[in-house]
Amino acid sequence: MTVSALAFADSTVETFDDIRTARDKPGAVWVRASDATAAELEHVADVFDIHHLSVEDIRNDVRPKAEMFDDYTFVLLKTATLVPEDTTFREEIDIESVGLFIGEDWLVSLSEHDIDAVGRIWQAALDGDQRILRGPDFIVYRICDGLVDGFFDVLDQIEAQIETVEDAVITDTSIETLESINNLRRELLSFRKLVWPTREAVATLARGDPEEVRPETEKYFRDVYDHLFQLVDLTETYRELASGARDIYLNSLSVSTNEVMKKLTVVATIVLPLTFVVGLYGMNFRNSPYNIPEFGWTYGYPAVMVGMLSVTLILLVYFRKMEWL
Amino acid sequence: MTVSALAFADSTVETFDDIRTARDKPGAVWVRASDATAAELEHVADVFDIHHLSVEDIRNDVRPKAEMFDDYTFVLLKTATLVPEDTTFREEIDIESVGLFIGEDWLVSLSEHDIDAVGRIWQAALDGDQRILRGPDFIVYRICDGLVDGFFDVLDQIEAQIETVEDAVITDTSIETLESINNLRRELLSFRKLVWPTREAVATLARGDPEEVRPETEKYFRDVYDHLFQLVDLTETYRELASGARDIYLNSLSVSTNEVMKKLTVVATIVLPLTFVVGLYGMNFRNSPYNIPEFGWTYGYPAVMVGMLSVTLILLVYFRKMEWL
Amino acid sequence: MTVSALAFADSTVETFDDIRTARDKPGAVWVRASDATAAELEHVADVFDIHHLSVEDIRNDVRPKAEMFDDYTFVLLKTATLVPEDTTFREEIDIESVGLFIGEDWLVSLSEHDIDAVGRIWQAALDGDQRILRGPDFIVYRICDGLVDGFFDVLDQIEAQIETVEDAVITDTSIETLESINNLRRELLSFRKLVWPTREAVATLARGDPEEVRPETEKYFRDVYDHLFQLVDLTETYRELASGARDIYLNSLSVSTNEVMKKLTVVATIVLPLTFVVGLYGMNFRNSPYNIPEFGWTYGYPAVMVGMLSVTLILLVYFRKMEWL
Amino acid sequence: MTVSALAFADSTVETFDDIRTARDKPGAVWVRASDATAAELEHVADVFDIHHLSVEDIRNDVRPKAEMFDDYTFVLLKTATLVPEDTTFREEIDIESVGLFIGEDWLVSLSEHDIDAVGRIWQAALDGDQRILRGPDFIVYRICDGLVDGFFDVLDQIEAQIETVEDAVITDTSIETLESINNLRRELLSFRKLVWPTREAVATLARGDPEEVRPETEKYFRDVYDHLFQLVDLTETYRELASGARDIYLNSLSVSTNEVMKKLTVVATIVLPLTFVVGLYGMNFRNSPYNIPEFGWTYGYPAVMVGMLSVTLILLVYFRKMEWL
Amino acid sequence: MTVSALAFADSTVETFDDIRTARDKPGAVWVRASDATAAELEHVADVFDIHHLSVEDIRNDVRPKAEMFDDYTFVLLKTATLVPEDTTFREEIDIESVGLFIGEDWLVSLSEHDIDAVGRIWQAALDGDQRILRGPDFIVYRICDGLVDGFFDVLDQIEAQIETVEDAVITDTSIETLESINNLRRELLSFRKLVWPTREAVATLARGDPEEVRPETEKYFRDVYDHLFQLVDLTETYRELASGARDIYLNSLSVSTNEVMKKLTVVATIVLPLTFVVGLYGMNFRNSPYNIPEFGWTYGYPAVMVGMLSVTLILLVYFRKMEWL
C-alpha cells in the first residue's frame, strides 16, 4: 500500500499517525491511498469517519456516483483503459475505481490500484502547483478532468477500430468481421454504461449540491460535464457507425449471394441448351427414313456449330445488357 | 406452517397467543411466518392489524413494491431461482414472494414457502447477532441484501449460458440454437421485470420515505439500491449480448447459404461445359463430308482431352483467386 | 333500455320519476342504465346534472379515463372480450364502454349494452351484500375489479394462442403462420391501448384525487392498480414472446432454404461429373489410332464403373462429414 | 382577400375601418380573414395589436401551438387533407395553417386560404346559432372540433389504404407493393407530426391556462383533447399495421424464393440421375468382352426403362411426403 | 485576427485599447473577434472579465449551450455547412463555433474563423440598421436567426440527396447505393446532434432566463425556437425516409435474387428433361430384340421432336401463368 498524506503547501507524510496529525493541523490536507488492501482502506477511512459501505463500493463494481453524507461528499469515479484480451483477438475495457471523499478542509482519495490520473495531480501538488492548492474541490476537478481525458483516449482507439471495420465490411464477408463489429458494439455499450453515471455524478458537483464544492469551482465541473456530454454524443455516434457497418456487411453478403446466383444462372442458361443440342445429334435414329435430316445435309455439322455459336453470342449479349456479367 | 416470533434479545415463541404476548411486551419483535396457508397468514395479519389486501398480494403475482400504511410500511419482495423446466431443455426463473410489514417496534415477515435468505437472517438473530438486533428496519435491509445476492447468483448462471451460446452460434446453425437464445432473452425479460420494481421499492426505503426507516439505516438501503442498479445494468448488457449472438447466428446461416451456392456454381461451371464438349463428340455426323474434323485428326482425342483439362485448370485457378474454393 | 335505480338498503325502482324520487331520498342511490339509446342515456344524465359531453364519450371510442367535475367524478372504463371474426380465422378484441358517475351519495352507471361485470355487482347489491353497500366508491371498486378480471381472461386466451403459435413456427413455414403471429401482435397492441389508460384512470382513484373516493377505499383501488400493472407487464411479455416466435419462424425458413440448397448441391456435385464421364465414353473417336484407350482394355467398362462408384462414395462420405446429409 | 367582421349577434362588416368600429363597439367581435396576402394579414393584425411574428408563423410551416401573449392567446392550428400527388401514384397530406387570436371580447382568425371548417362555423354564427354566440373561446372550440373531424377523415382514408395493402402483400411480391407501404408509413409519420403538437396546444386550452378560456369552456376542449388522444392512438396502430404488412411482404418473398429453390431441386434431383443413366448406355464399349452386360440381355432396354421409372416414382413420393410438391 | 468594436450608434474601432475605451463609454458596445488565435481570444475575453473556460469551449468541440454567469450570459452556437470530403465521394457537415457573451450593455462575439451569418449582421449594424441597434439581445436574436437559416440550407441539400437516393435504390443494387444511404444517415445524425442542443440553448433565451434578455425580445427567440423545432421534425422525417430507402434497396436485392432463381429454375426445368430424352435415344441397345421401339417407327424421329416441342410449350405456358416469365 502507498498511503500519502499531503498537508497543503506542507511536507509529505507516510504513516497512519502522521495522517491523524496532518488532519488535525490547520489548513487543508489530501490523503491518498492507492494499491491498498481492504484492511488498509478501512484504516484510512476510520481516521476521517468515512462510512465502511462507501469503502466497499470502491472495491465492488458499483456505478460512478456522487453521494452526500453529513460531514463529507463521496464521489466514486472510474478510469477506463482499452486492453487486448489474453486468449482471443478481442479487446476489453479495463475499469478501475477511485473513491474521493471531500471534506471541509480535507480530501481522501482511495483506490485498490495506483491510478495514473490521480498520481499526476499528486505529483503536481507536491511540486507546489498553486492552482491545485486552491482546495479539495479543485483537486477533485483536476482528477475528474484527468479521468475524462482517459475516456477520450479510449474513444479515439475505438474510433480507429471502427474505421478499420468500415473498410473491411465490403471486401471480407467472413464471420470474423461480424464478430469484431459485435465486439465494438459491446465495448461501446460498456463505455456508455461508464460515461452516463459519471456525467450524473459530475452534474451533482456542477450544480454545487454538496456544500464542499465552492461556487467558484462549479464552473470547472460544468466544463467537465460538457466534456462528458460530448463523450456520450460520440459514443452514440460510434454505435450508429458500428450499426451502419454491420448493415453494409450483411448486405454485401446478400449482394455476393445474388452475384453467385447470377453467375450460375448464366452458365446454366448458356451451356444446358447447347448440351441438349449435341445430345440431339447423338440420337440413334439412323435407320428411320425420317431420320434427323441434318445428318444428310452437306453442311449439317457446320450449320449446327454456327447455330450454337449464334445462340451463345446472343445470350452473352443479353446477359451483358442485363448487367449480369 | 412455521410461525416464529422473536422478541429482540429475548426468547423464541411458537403459538398465536405467544405472538400477541410478544407484540405487547416492551421492545421490538420479529414475527416470521413461512410455509403458511392463506388462513394462517390472515391470522398473523390480524394480530398486527395488517390489511387483508396486502396479505393477498403476497399470494398473488404482484410486482415488488413498498407501500406506506398508517401504522406500518408494507414491502413486497421476491426471490429468484433458475430451475430447469420439467419436460423440455428450457430453464425458467422460479419466483417466491415475501411480504415484510415494518411497524414502529415490530416486523412481520410472511411468505407461502420457506425463503432461504430470510431463514438465514432469522438464524443469525437467534444466535444473537448484535448488528441485526439494531431494529426492524435493519433486518429488512439484511433481507433485501440477501435477496439481491440471490439475484446475482441467477445472473451468473445466465451469463454462463450466454457464453455457451456465443460459442455455439458460429458452428451450429440448427434451429435449437436460436431457441436457446430466445429462451435466454425470455429469462432476461422476466428477470428485468423482477429487478426494476424491486429497485423502485428499495429506493422508497433509501429515501427514508417511511418513518419506520431510521435515518442511519437509509445509507444501507442506498447500498442495496446501488446493487440493484448494477443488476439492471448487467441485465441490459446480457440482453445486448444475446441479441449479438442472435445476429451472428442468423448471419452464419447466410454465410453458409452463400458458401453452398458458391460450391454449386463452381461444380456447375466446371462440369457443364465439359459435358457439352463430350456430347459434341458424341454426335452422329459421321456421313457428312464436313463431319467433325477432329475425328479425322491423328491426335484428335488427346487434343480434346488436353483442351478440357486446360479449361478445368484455368477455371479452378480463377475460382481459387475469387476465394470461392 | 333497462334503467334500474337502487336506493341503498332500499327497494328497486324502474321509471324516470322513480329515479328522481330515489335521488332525493336520504341515503345513497345507484342508478344503472344499460342497453340504452342515446336519448335514454341523456335523460338519465339530466336527472343528475351530468354533462352531455361525458355521455357522448361513452358512445364514442374514447380512452378510459377518470375526470373530475364540480359535483361528481366521471370514470370511463372498458370491458374486453376476445371474439372470433366473422369472415376470417382472425380474432378481435371486442370492447364495450361503461361510464361511472360518482356523486357524494349517488352512483350512475351508463352503458350502451348490458355489461356482465356490472350486472353481477348489481345482483349482489340487490341480494343485500353488505360489503357493496358501503358506498358508491366501493361499488366502483367492485366494478373495476370485475372488469380487470375480464382483462385477465382475455390475456389467458392470448397466452394459449401464443403457445400454439410457438409450436407451429418450427414445422410450418406457410405464410399463414406469420399472419397469425401478426394478428396476435395486433391483439396485444389493442389490449395494451386498453390497459394503459385504464391504469391511469384507476391511479387517479387510488391516489384519492376525487373527493368522492373516501380514504378507506383508496387501498382497494391501489390493489386494482397493482393488477393493472401486472396486466401491462404480461402484455409486454407476450409481445416479446410473439416477436420471438416470429424470429424463429423467419429463421426456420432460412434454415429450410439452406437445407434445400445443400440437397441440390449434393445431387449436382455427385451426378454432373458422372454424366460427364459417361458422355466421355460416348464420344465417336473410333477411327483415330489414339482413340480412347479404355475402349481397348479388356476390363475397360468395369474399370470405369468402379471408378465412378468410388468417386460417388468418396463424395457421399465427404458430404456426410460436412453434415450436408 | 375575404375579411369579414362579425360583431356577435350583430351585422356583418366588410372593410378595415368597419373592423376598427366593430372592435370598439361593446360586445364580442369575430374578425375572419381568409385567402389573404401577407400585407392584408398584417393589416388586420395591426388593428388588434397582434405581433407580426405570429402572423409570419401562419405563413411559415410552424408546428401547431398555443402561445399566450399579454392581451391575447395565439392558437395556431392546421387542417389536413389527403391529396393524390400530380406526377406519381403517391398521395400526400395537404396541410393548411389557421391562426386564431383570442382576446377578451374578440376573436381574429387568419389564414392564407379559405378553411372549410372555419367557414362552416362562420356561416352558423351568421345564421344566429346561439351556442356559438357564447363567446370567442367557444368558437375556438368549434373550430378545433371541426379540424379534428377532418383529421379523422384523413385517417379513415389511410385505413382503407392499409386494408388494400394488407391484401396485396401476400400475392404481389413486386417492389411497388413495398413502395406503397413505405408511402403509407410516410403519410402516418406526417400525420403524427401534425396531431402531436395539436394535442399539446389543445391541452393548454383544456387546462384553462389562457385567461381568455372561461372555466365552463374547458370541458369542451378536454373533449377535443380526448379525440386527439384517440387520433394519436389510431396513428400508432396504423403504423404497427403498416409494419406488419411490410413484414408479411418481405416474408412472402422469402417463402417464394424457398418454393422456387425446392422446385429447382426436385427437377434436378429427378432428371439429372436419369440423364446419367441414359448417358451410361450411350457409351461405346461395344468391342470389350466385359462390355455393358445389359446390352446382351433380351430385356435390357425394358429393364432400364422400368428401373428409371421406379426411381422417378420413389423420388416423387419422397418429395410429396417432404411437402416439396 | 479581425477584432472590431462597435459602439452602438457610434464609430468603429480597431485596437485592444479602443475596445477598452468603447466598453467604458456610455451606451451599448458590440465587440466582434473572428479568425483569431487562442491568445487573441483570451485577450478580448480579459477586457470583459470573461471566464477562460468559456473561451476554451469555443475552440473545443463542445455542444451548443446557454450558460448564465454573474455578469453575462454565454451562448455557444454552431454554424453548419455541407462540404464534399476531399478523398471520397462522401459529404460531411462542417461545423464552426461562435461564442456570444451578452452583458448588460455589451456583446462580445468570438470565433476562430469568420462566420458569414455574424458578418452580415455586423455590416447591417455598421450601415446603421435601427432594428439591430435595439440592444445586445436583439443582435443575438439576429445571429441565431441567421445560423438557423444556414441549418435550413443544409437540410435542403440533404433532402435533394435523399430524393436522388430514393430513385437509385430500385434500379441500382450495387453496394455503393447502400453506402450513400448510410452516409446520409450519418449526416442526419450529426445534424440532429447539432440542432437538439441549439434548440435547448435558444429555449433558455426564449424563456427569458438570463436577465440580459429583455421581455420584449423573448418572443423573437420563441420564433427561432419554433424554427429549430421544425428542423428537428424535418431531421426525423428525413431519417425515416433514409430508412425507407434502405428497406426498399435491401428488398429490391431480394426481389432480384428471387427473379434470378426463377430464371434458373425455368431454364433447368425445360432443358434438363429434354436432354434426358435425347440421351435416351442415344443409348446403344441396338442388338436387343426389345430395343427402343421408336427406332423402328417410320415417324420415330419426328414423333420425338413433336413430343419435346409440346412439353416445352406446355412448360412455357405454365411458367407464364405462374408469372415466372
Tab-separated table of N, CA and C in Angstrom, chain C residues 183-263:
chain	number	residue	atom	x	y	z
C	183	ASN	N	-51.424	-11.248	-36.225
C	183	ASN	CA	-52.721	-10.978	-35.627
C	183	ASN	C	-52.618	-10.929	-34.105
C	184	LEU	N	-51.797	-11.820	-33.552
C	184	LEU	CA	-51.579	-11.807	-32.109
C	184	LEU	C	-50.969	-10.485	-31.666
C	185	ARG	N	-49.992	-10.032	-32.417
C	185	ARG	CA	-49.347	-8.757	-32.091
C	185	ARG	C	-50.364	-7.626	-32.156
C	186	ARG	N	-51.256	-7.695	-33.124
C	186	ARG	CA	-52.287	-6.685	-33.262
C	186	ARG	C	-53.225	-6.696	-32.055
C	187	GLU	N	-53.619	-7.898	-31.629
C	187	GLU	CA	-54.479	-8.012	-30.456
C	187	GLU	C	-53.790	-7.447	-29.216
C	188	LEU	N	-52.505	-7.797	-29.054
C	188	LEU	CA	-51.776	-7.321	-27.873
C	188	LEU	C	-51.647	-5.808	-27.903
C	189	LEU	N	-51.483	-5.268	-29.118
C	189	LEU	CA	-51.411	-3.816	-29.272
C	189	LEU	C	-52.720	-3.171	-28.820
C	190	SER	N	-53.856	-3.711	-29.305
C	190	SER	CA	-55.161	-3.184	-28.898
C	190	SER	C	-55.318	-3.308	-27.391
C	191	PHE	N	-54.887	-4.436	-26.881
C	191	PHE	CA	-55.071	-4.689	-25.457
C	191	PHE	C	-54.266	-3.698	-24.615
C	192	ARG	N	-53.037	-3.466	-25.040
C	192	ARG	CA	-52.203	-2.508	-24.320
C	192	ARG	C	-52.831	-1.123	-24.335
C	193	LYS	N	-53.405	-0.750	-25.488
C	193	LYS	CA	-54.062	0.553	-25.620
C	193	LYS	C	-55.242	0.663	-24.668
C	194	LEU	N	-55.782	-0.508	-24.267
C	194	LEU	CA	-56.915	-0.528	-23.363
C	194	LEU	C	-56.447	-0.450	-21.906
C	195	VAL	N	-55.385	-1.202	-21.612
C	195	VAL	CA	-54.960	-1.369	-20.217
C	195	VAL	C	-54.245	-0.122	-19.705
C	196	TRP	N	-53.376	0.469	-20.556
C	196	TRP	CA	-52.607	1.635	-20.117
C	196	TRP	C	-53.482	2.756	-19.568
C	197	PRO	N	-54.457	3.265	-20.360
C	197	PRO	CA	-55.251	4.376	-19.815
C	197	PRO	C	-56.149	3.950	-18.650
C	198	THR	N	-56.570	2.660	-18.648
C	198	THR	CA	-57.351	2.190	-17.506
C	198	THR	C	-56.502	2.302	-16.239
C	199	ARG	N	-55.233	1.917	-16.356
C	199	ARG	CA	-54.334	2.016	-15.218
C	199	ARG	C	-54.215	3.453	-14.732
C	200	GLU	N	-54.098	4.379	-15.687
C	200	GLU	CA	-54.002	5.797	-15.320
C	200	GLU	C	-55.258	6.266	-14.596
C	201	ALA	N	-56.433	5.828	-15.138
C	201	ALA	CA	-57.701	6.250	-14.533
C	201	ALA	C	-57.802	5.714	-13.104
C	202	VAL	N	-57.438	4.433	-12.929
C	202	VAL	CA	-57.518	3.828	-11.592
C	202	VAL	C	-56.501	4.488	-10.659
C	203	ALA	N	-55.324	4.883	-11.222
C	203	ALA	CA	-54.318	5.566	-10.394
C	203	ALA	C	-54.901	6.844	-9.793
C	204	THR	N	-55.699	7.565	-10.588
C	204	THR	CA	-56.342	8.787	-10.095
C	204	THR	C	-57.209	8.474	-8.880
C	205	LEU	N	-57.970	7.376	-8.980
C	205	LEU	CA	-58.825	6.984	-7.859
C	205	LEU	C	-57.984	6.483	-6.679
C	206	ALA	N	-56.891	5.741	-6.971
C	206	ALA	CA	-56.069	5.161	-5.905
C	206	ALA	C	-55.360	6.255	-5.108
C	207	ARG	N	-55.048	7.374	-5.794
C	207	ARG	CA	-54.415	8.496	-5.092
C	207	ARG	C	-55.443	9.278	-4.295
C	208	GLY	N	-56.742	8.934	-4.479
C	208	GLY	CA	-57.791	9.646	-3.759
C	208	GLY	C	-57.986	11.065	-4.237
C	209	ASP	N	-57.606	11.350	-5.499
C	209	ASP	CA	-57.778	12.707	-6.032
C	209	ASP	C	-59.238	13.158	-5.982
C	210	PRO	N	-60.198	12.331	-6.451
C	210	PRO	CA	-61.598	12.799	-6.360
C	210	PRO	C	-62.067	12.708	-4.919
C	211	GLU	N	-62.787	13.718	-4.473
C	211	GLU	CA	-63.216	13.695	-3.073
C	211	GLU	C	-64.307	12.658	-2.826
C	212	GLU	N	-64.921	12.159	-3.913
C	212	GLU	CA	-65.951	11.136	-3.752
C	212	GLU	C	-65.339	9.802	-3.309
C	213	VAL	N	-64.021	9.637	-3.495
C	213	VAL	CA	-63.362	8.401	-3.059
C	213	VAL	C	-62.871	8.598	-1.626
C	214	ARG	N	-63.440	7.847	-0.696
C	214	ARG	CA	-63.058	8.006	0.711
C	214	ARG	C	-61.695	7.354	0.990
C	215	PRO	N	-60.921	7.879	1.916
C	215	PRO	CA	-59.580	7.351	2.198
C	215	PRO	C	-59.564	5.832	2.394
C	216	GLU	N	-60.588	5.281	3.066
C	216	GLU	CA	-60.532	3.843	3.338
C	216	GLU	C	-60.756	3.005	2.080
C	217	THR	N	-61.245	3.615	1.002
C	217	THR	CA	-61.435	2.857	-0.249
C	217	THR	C	-60.183	2.908	-1.126
C	218	GLU	N	-59.333	3.927	-0.863
C	218	GLU	CA	-58.146	4.095	-1.715
C	218	GLU	C	-57.327	2.827	-1.848
C	219	LYS	N	-57.130	2.112	-0.730
C	219	LYS	CA	-56.253	0.946	-0.795
C	219	LYS	C	-56.829	-0.141	-1.689
C	220	TYR	N	-58.168	-0.175	-1.812
C	220	TYR	CA	-58.768	-1.144	-2.737
C	220	TYR	C	-58.436	-0.794	-4.177
C	221	PHE	N	-58.494	0.508	-4.483
C	221	PHE	CA	-58.125	0.927	-5.842
C	221	PHE	C	-56.632	0.688	-6.094
C	222	ARG	N	-55.807	0.835	-5.054
C	222	ARG	CA	-54.378	0.527	-5.206
C	222	ARG	C	-54.199	-0.925	-5.602
C	223	ASP	N	-55.040	-1.790	-5.023
C	223	ASP	CA	-54.977	-3.211	-5.353
C	223	ASP	C	-55.325	-3.442	-6.828
C	224	VAL	N	-56.392	-2.784	-7.309
C	224	VAL	CA	-56.749	-2.894	-8.728
C	224	VAL	C	-55.612	-2.351	-9.589
C	225	TYR	N	-55.028	-1.250	-9.124
C	225	TYR	CA	-53.907	-0.647	-9.848
C	225	TYR	C	-52.753	-1.649	-10.000
C	226	ASP	N	-52.434	-2.355	-8.907
C	226	ASP	CA	-51.369	-3.368	-8.979
C	226	ASP	C	-51.698	-4.434	-10.018
C	227	HIS	N	-52.966	-4.851	-10.057
C	227	HIS	CA	-53.344	-5.855	-11.046
C	227	HIS	C	-53.200	-5.320	-12.459
C	228	LEU	N	-53.534	-4.044	-12.641
C	228	LEU	CA	-53.404	-3.458	-13.977
C	228	LEU	C	-51.936	-3.358	-14.372
C	229	PHE	N	-51.082	-3.067	-13.391
C	229	PHE	CA	-49.635	-3.040	-13.654
C	229	PHE	C	-49.178	-4.416	-14.136
C	230	GLN	N	-49.674	-5.436	-13.462
C	230	GLN	CA	-49.334	-6.804	-13.815
C	230	GLN	C	-49.809	-7.129	-15.234
C	231	LEU	N	-51.002	-6.636	-15.599
C	231	LEU	CA	-51.522	-6.836	-16.956
C	231	LEU	C	-50.605	-6.182	-17.985
C	232	VAL	N	-50.152	-4.964	-17.676
C	232	VAL	CA	-49.238	-4.273	-18.580
C	232	VAL	C	-47.969	-5.102	-18.753
C	233	ASP	N	-47.436	-5.591	-17.630
C	233	ASP	CA	-46.235	-6.433	-17.677
C	233	ASP	C	-46.454	-7.666	-18.552
C	234	LEU	N	-47.568	-8.354	-18.317
C	234	LEU	CA	-47.861	-9.568	-19.083
C	234	LEU	C	-47.985	-9.246	-20.566
C	235	THR	N	-48.669	-8.135	-20.875
C	235	THR	CA	-48.836	-7.750	-22.267
C	235	THR	C	-47.477	-7.564	-22.934
C	236	GLU	N	-46.570	-6.884	-22.222
C	236	GLU	CA	-45.229	-6.682	-22.780
C	236	GLU	C	-44.536	-8.024	-22.996
C	237	THR	N	-44.645	-8.909	-21.992
C	237	THR	CA	-44.010	-10.220	-22.111
C	237	THR	C	-44.562	-10.970	-23.314
C	238	TYR	N	-45.870	-10.948	-23.496
C	238	TYR	CA	-46.458	-11.675	-24.618
C	238	TYR	C	-46.043	-11.057	-25.946
C	239	ARG	N	-45.904	-9.745	-25.960
C	239	ARG	CA	-45.406	-9.107	-27.184
C	239	ARG	C	-44.009	-9.601	-27.516
C	240	GLU	N	-43.165	-9.707	-26.492
C	240	GLU	CA	-41.805	-10.221	-26.707
C	240	GLU	C	-41.856	-11.675	-27.193
C	241	LEU	N	-42.744	-12.473	-26.577
C	241	LEU	CA	-42.851	-13.870	-26.992
C	241	LEU	C	-43.300	-13.956	-28.443
C	242	ALA	N	-44.275	-13.122	-28.818
C	242	ALA	CA	-44.751	-13.126	-30.206
C	242	ALA	C	-43.614	-12.731	-31.145
C	243	SER	N	-42.805	-11.733	-30.732
C	243	SER	CA	-41.652	-11.337	-31.554
C	243	SER	C	-40.666	-12.493	-31.678
C	244	GLY	N	-40.430	-13.178	-30.555
C	244	GLY	CA	-39.506	-14.309	-30.558
C	244	GLY	C	-40.011	-15.397	-31.492
C	245	ALA	N	-41.306	-15.689	-31.443
C	245	ALA	CA	-41.886	-16.711	-32.322
C	245	ALA	C	-41.696	-16.307	-33.781
C	246	ARG	N	-41.895	-15.020	-34.043
C	246	ARG	CA	-41.728	-14.521	-35.403
C	246	ARG	C	-40.279	-14.697	-35.885
C	247	ASP	N	-39.321	-14.380	-35.000
C	247	ASP	CA	-37.919	-14.562	-35.362
C	247	ASP	C	-37.633	-16.020	-35.707
C	248	ILE	N	-38.140	-16.928	-34.868
C	248	ILE	CA	-37.881	-18.348	-35.109
C	248	ILE	C	-38.527	-18.770	-36.420
C	249	TYR	N	-39.737	-18.247	-36.679
C	249	TYR	CA	-40.405	-18.584	-37.938
C	249	TYR	C	-39.556	-18.160	-39.131
C	250	LEU	N	-39.163	-16.882	-39.117
C	250	LEU	CA	-38.380	-16.360	-40.237
C	250	LEU	C	-37.112	-17.160	-40.393
C	251	ASN	N	-36.552	-17.580	-39.250
C	251	ASN	CA	-35.302	-18.288	-39.313
C	251	ASN	C	-35.459	-19.713	-39.795
C	252	SER	N	-36.527	-20.379	-39.379
C	252	SER	CA	-36.676	-21.756	-39.840
C	252	SER	C	-36.886	-21.755	-41.352
C	253	LEU	N	-37.389	-20.651	-41.889
C	253	LEU	CA	-37.482	-20.529	-43.334
C	253	LEU	C	-36.079	-20.450	-43.946
C	254	SER	N	-35.214	-19.647	-43.333
C	254	SER	CA	-33.842	-19.541	-43.831
C	254	SER	C	-33.134	-20.884	-43.720
C	255	VAL	N	-33.355	-21.575	-42.594
C	255	VAL	CA	-32.737	-22.889	-42.419
C	255	VAL	C	-33.225	-23.818	-43.516
C	256	SER	N	-34.520	-23.762	-43.814
C	256	SER	CA	-35.092	-24.619	-44.844
C	256	SER	C	-34.449	-24.331	-46.204
C	257	THR	N	-34.350	-23.042	-46.565
C	257	THR	CA	-33.726	-22.692	-47.838
C	257	THR	C	-32.293	-23.199	-47.885
C	258	ASN	N	-31.590	-23.038	-46.789
C	258	ASN	CA	-30.214	-23.520	-46.701
C	258	ASN	C	-30.142	-25.023	-46.929
C	259	GLU	N	-31.076	-25.748	-46.312
C	259	GLU	CA	-31.091	-27.202	-46.466
C	259	GLU	C	-31.382	-27.611	-47.903
C	260	VAL	N	-32.351	-26.901	-48.526
C	260	VAL	CA	-32.712	-27.209	-49.903
C	260	VAL	C	-31.512	-26.995	-50.816
C	261	MET	N	-30.811	-25.878	-50.592
C	261	MET	CA	-29.631	-25.583	-51.399
C	261	MET	C	-28.587	-26.665	-51.243
C	262	LYS	N	-28.400	-27.144	-50.020
C	262	LYS	CA	-27.408	-28.189	-49.788
C	262	LYS	C	-27.779	-29.454	-50.550
C	263	LYS	N	-29.058	-29.811	-50.499
C	263	LYS	CA	-29.504	-31.024	-51.200
C	263	LYS	C	-29.221	-30.895	-52.681
